[in-house]
PDB file of C-alpha atoms in Angstrom:
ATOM      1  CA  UNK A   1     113.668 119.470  84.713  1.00 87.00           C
ATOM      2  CA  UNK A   2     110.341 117.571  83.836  1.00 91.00           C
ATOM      3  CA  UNK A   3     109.051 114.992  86.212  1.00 92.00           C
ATOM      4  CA  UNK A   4     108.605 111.579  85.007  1.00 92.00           C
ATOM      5  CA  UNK A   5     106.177 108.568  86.972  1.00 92.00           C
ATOM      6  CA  UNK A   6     106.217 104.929  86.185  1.00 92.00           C
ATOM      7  CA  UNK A   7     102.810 103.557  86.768  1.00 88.00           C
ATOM      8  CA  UNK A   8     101.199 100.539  88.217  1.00 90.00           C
ATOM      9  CA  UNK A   9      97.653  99.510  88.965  1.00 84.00           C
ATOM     10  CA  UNK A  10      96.083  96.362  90.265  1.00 84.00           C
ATOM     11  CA  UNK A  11      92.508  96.881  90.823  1.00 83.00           C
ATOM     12  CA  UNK A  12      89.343  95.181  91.823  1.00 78.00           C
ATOM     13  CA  UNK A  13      85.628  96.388  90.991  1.00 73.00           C
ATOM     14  CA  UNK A  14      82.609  94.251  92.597  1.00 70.00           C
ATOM     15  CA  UNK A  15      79.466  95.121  91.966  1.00 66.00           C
ATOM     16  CA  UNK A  16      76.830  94.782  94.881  1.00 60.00           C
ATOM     17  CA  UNK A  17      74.416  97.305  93.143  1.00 60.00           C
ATOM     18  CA  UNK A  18      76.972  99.287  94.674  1.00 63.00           C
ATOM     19  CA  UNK A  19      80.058 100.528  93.117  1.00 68.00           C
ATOM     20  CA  UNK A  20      83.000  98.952  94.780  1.00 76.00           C
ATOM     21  CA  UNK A  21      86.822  99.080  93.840  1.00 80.00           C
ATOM     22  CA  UNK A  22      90.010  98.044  95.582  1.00 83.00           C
ATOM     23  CA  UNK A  23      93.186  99.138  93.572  1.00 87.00           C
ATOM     24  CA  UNK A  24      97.072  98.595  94.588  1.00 90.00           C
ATOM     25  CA  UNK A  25      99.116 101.356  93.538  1.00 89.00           C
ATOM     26  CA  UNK A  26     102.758 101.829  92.666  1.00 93.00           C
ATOM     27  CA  UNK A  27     104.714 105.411  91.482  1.00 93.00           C
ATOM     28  CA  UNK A  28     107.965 105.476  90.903  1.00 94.00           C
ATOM     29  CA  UNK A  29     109.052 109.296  90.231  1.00 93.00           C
ATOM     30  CA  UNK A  30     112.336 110.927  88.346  1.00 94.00           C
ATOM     31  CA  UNK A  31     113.048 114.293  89.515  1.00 92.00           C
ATOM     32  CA  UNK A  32     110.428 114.977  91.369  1.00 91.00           C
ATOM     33  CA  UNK A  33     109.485 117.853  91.625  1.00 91.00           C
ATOM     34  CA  UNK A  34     108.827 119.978  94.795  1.00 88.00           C
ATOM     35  CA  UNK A  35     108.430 123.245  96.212  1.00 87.00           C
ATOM     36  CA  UNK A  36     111.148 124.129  98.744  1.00 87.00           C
ATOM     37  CA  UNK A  37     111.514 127.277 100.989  1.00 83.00           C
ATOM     38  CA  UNK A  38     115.488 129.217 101.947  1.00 80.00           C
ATOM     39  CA  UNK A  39     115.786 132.222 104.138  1.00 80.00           C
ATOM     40  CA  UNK A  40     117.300 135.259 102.828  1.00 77.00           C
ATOM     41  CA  UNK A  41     117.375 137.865 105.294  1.00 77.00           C
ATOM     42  CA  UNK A  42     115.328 137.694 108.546  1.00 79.00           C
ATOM     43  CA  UNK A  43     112.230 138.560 106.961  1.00 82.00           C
ATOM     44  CA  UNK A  44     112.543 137.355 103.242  1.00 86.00           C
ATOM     45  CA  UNK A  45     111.862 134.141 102.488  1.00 85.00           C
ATOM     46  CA  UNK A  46     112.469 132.232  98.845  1.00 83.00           C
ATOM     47  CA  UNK A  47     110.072 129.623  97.616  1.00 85.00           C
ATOM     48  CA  UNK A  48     110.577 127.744  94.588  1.00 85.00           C
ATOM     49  CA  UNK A  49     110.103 124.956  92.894  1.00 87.00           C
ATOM     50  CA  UNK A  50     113.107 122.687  91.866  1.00 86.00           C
ATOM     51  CA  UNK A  51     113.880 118.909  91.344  1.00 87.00           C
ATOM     52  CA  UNK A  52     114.917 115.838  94.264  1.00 88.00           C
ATOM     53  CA  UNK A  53     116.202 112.851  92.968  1.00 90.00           C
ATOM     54  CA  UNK A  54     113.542 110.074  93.236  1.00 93.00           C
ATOM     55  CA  UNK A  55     110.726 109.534  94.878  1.00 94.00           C
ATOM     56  CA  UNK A  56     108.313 106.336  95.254  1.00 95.00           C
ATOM     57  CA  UNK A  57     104.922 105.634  96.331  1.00 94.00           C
ATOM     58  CA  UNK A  58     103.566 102.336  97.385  1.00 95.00           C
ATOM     59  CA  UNK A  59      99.504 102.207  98.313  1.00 94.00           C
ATOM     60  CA  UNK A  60      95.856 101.413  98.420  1.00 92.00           C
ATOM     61  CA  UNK A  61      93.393 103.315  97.148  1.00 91.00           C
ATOM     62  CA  UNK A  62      89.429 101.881  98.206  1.00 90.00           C
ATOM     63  CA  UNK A  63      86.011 103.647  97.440  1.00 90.00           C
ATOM     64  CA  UNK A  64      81.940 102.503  97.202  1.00 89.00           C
ATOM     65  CA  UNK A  65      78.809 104.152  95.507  1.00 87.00           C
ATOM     66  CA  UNK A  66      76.138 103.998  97.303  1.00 86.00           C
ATOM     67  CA  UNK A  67      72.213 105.023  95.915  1.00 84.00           C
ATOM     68  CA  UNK A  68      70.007 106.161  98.239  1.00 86.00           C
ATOM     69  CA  UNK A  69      66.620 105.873  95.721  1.00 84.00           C
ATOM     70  CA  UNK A  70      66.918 107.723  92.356  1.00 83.00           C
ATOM     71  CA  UNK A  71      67.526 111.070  93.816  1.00 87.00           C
ATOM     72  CA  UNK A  72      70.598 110.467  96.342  1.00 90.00           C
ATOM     73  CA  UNK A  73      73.891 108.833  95.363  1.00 90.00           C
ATOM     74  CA  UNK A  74      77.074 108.690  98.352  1.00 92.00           C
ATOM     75  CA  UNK A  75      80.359 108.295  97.107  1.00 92.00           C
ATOM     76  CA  UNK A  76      82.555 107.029 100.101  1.00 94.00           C
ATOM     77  CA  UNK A  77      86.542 106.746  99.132  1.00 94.00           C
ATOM     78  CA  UNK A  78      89.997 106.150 101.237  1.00 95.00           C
ATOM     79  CA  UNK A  79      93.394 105.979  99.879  1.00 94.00           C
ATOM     80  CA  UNK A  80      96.682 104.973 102.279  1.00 96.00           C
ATOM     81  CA  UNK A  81     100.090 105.114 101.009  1.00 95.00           C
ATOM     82  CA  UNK A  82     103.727 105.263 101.927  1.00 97.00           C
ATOM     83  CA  UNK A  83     105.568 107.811 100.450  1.00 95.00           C
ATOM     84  CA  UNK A  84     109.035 108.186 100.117  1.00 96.00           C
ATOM     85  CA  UNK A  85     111.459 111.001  98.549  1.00 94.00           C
ATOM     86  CA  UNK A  86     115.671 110.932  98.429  1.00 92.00           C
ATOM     87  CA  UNK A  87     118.353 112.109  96.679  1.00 89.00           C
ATOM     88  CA  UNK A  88     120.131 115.623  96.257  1.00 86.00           C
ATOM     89  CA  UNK A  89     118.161 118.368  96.545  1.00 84.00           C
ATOM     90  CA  UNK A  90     119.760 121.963  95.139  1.00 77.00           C
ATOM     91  CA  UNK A  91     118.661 125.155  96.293  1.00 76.00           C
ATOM     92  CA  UNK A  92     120.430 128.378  95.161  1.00 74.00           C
ATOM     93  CA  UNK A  93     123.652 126.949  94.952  1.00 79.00           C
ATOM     94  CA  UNK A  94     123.467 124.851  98.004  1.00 80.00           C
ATOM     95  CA  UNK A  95     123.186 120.864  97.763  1.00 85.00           C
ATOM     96  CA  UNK A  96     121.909 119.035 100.636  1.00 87.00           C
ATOM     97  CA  UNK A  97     120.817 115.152 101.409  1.00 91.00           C
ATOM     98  CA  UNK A  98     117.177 114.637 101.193  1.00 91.00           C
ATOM     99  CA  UNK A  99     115.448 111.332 102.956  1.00 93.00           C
ATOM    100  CA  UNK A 100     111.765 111.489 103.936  1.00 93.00           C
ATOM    101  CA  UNK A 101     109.049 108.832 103.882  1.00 95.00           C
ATOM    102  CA  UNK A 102     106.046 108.587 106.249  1.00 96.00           C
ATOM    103  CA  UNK A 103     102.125 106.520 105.838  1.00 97.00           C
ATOM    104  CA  UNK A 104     100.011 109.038 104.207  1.00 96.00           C
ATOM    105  CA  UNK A 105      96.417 109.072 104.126  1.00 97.00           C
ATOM    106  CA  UNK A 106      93.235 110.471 102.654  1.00 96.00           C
ATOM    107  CA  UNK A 107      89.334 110.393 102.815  1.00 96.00           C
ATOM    108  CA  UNK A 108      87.073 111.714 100.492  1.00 95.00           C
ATOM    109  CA  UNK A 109      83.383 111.913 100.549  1.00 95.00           C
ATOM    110  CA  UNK A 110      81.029 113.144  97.566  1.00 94.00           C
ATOM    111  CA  UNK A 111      76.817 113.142  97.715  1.00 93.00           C
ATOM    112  CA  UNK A 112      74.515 114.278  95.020  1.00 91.00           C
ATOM    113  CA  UNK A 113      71.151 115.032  95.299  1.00 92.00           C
ATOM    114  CA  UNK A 114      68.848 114.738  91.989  1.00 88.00           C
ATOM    115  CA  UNK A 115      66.740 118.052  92.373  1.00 88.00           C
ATOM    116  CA  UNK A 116      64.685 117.012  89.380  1.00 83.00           C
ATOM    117  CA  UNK A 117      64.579 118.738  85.635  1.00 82.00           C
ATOM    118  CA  UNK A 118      68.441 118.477  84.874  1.00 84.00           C
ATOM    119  CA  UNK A 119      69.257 120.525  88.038  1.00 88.00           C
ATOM    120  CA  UNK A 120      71.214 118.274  91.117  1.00 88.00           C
ATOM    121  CA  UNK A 121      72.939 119.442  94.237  1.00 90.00           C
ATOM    122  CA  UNK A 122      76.694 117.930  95.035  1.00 91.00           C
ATOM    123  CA  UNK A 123      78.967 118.489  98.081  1.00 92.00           C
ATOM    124  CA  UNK A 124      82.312 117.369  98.288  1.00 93.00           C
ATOM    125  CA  UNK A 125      84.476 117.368 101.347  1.00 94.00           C
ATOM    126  CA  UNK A 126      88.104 115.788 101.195  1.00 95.00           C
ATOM    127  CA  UNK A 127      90.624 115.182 104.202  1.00 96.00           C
ATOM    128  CA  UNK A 128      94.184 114.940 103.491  1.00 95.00           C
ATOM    129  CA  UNK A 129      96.559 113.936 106.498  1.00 96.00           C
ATOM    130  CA  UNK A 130     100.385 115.349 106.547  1.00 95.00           C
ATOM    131  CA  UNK A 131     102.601 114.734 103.545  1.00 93.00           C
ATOM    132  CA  UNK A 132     106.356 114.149 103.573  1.00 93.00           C
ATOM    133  CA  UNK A 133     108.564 116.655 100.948  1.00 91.00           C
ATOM    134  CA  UNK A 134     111.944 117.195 100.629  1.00 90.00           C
ATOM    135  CA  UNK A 135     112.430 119.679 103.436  1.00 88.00           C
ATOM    136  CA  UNK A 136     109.818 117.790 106.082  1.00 88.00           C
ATOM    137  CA  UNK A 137     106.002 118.056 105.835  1.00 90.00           C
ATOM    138  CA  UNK A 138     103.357 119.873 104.357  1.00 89.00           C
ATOM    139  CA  UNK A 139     100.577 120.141 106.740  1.00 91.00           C
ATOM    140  CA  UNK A 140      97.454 118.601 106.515  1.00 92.00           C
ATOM    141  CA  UNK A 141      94.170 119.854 105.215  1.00 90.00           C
ATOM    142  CA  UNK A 142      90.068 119.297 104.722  1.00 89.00           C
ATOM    143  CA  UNK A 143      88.708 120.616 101.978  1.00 85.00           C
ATOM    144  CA  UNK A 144      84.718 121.028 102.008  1.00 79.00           C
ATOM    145  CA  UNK A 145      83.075 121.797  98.905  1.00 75.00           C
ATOM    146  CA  UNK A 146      79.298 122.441  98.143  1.00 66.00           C
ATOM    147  CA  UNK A 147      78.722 122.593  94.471  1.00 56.00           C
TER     148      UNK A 147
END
């Protein structure tokens, strides 16, 4: 079934020649959906992706730009949330209970370098801590990204 989200933002943006927003977030999901793991046989494991009953997600999100001169520019962001899924939960024919919520956070951090003549050098790197899902956690994960 398709997912639905109900929206809400609250947000602040100050300007101190630096880019600075503060934002309050609120999700509220229908049928969330989410990717869920049954054993078959001792070495055959299904994954797929099916539908929990609700799911809500109540946070911060906070991030500054920073220019270094004309030729450097640091983007610095942090988001912290509590996340929460419940409900039924099907998988091949078998129904089960779902109730999960833990503080989830992230931290990204982006820098571009002005090389001159329309050419400009970017590297990304983005943290992600554990993440609750129906059937317990998805692991964390950094992500660096030179571009």
């Amino acid at each position: 079934m398709p997912q639905y989200v109900d929206l809400a933002e609250f947000g602040i943006n100050h300007d101190f020649n630096k880019g600075v927003f503060l934002n309050h977030l609120f999700q509220a999901y229908k049928n969330p959906i989410q990717r869920v793991n049954s054993v078959y046989a001792d070495s055959i494991l299904n994954r797929l992706f099916t539908n929990a009953s609700s799911a809500r997600l109540i946070g911060l999100e906070m991030g500054s730009t920073t220019n270094f001169g004309r030729w450097l520019t640091l983007y610095m962001g942090a988001n912290l949330y509590n996340y929460k899924i419940s409900g039924e939960l099907n998988v091949l024919g078998e129904t089960s209970t779902i109730n999960n919520s833990n503080w989830v956070y992230s931290l990204n951090v982006n820098t571009t370098t002005d090389l001159g003549k329309e050419w400009s050098w970017q590297v990304n790197a983005n943290y992600v801590s554990a993440r609750p899902t129906a059937q317990g956690e998805d692991s964390r994960f950094y992500l660096p990204i030179p571009a």
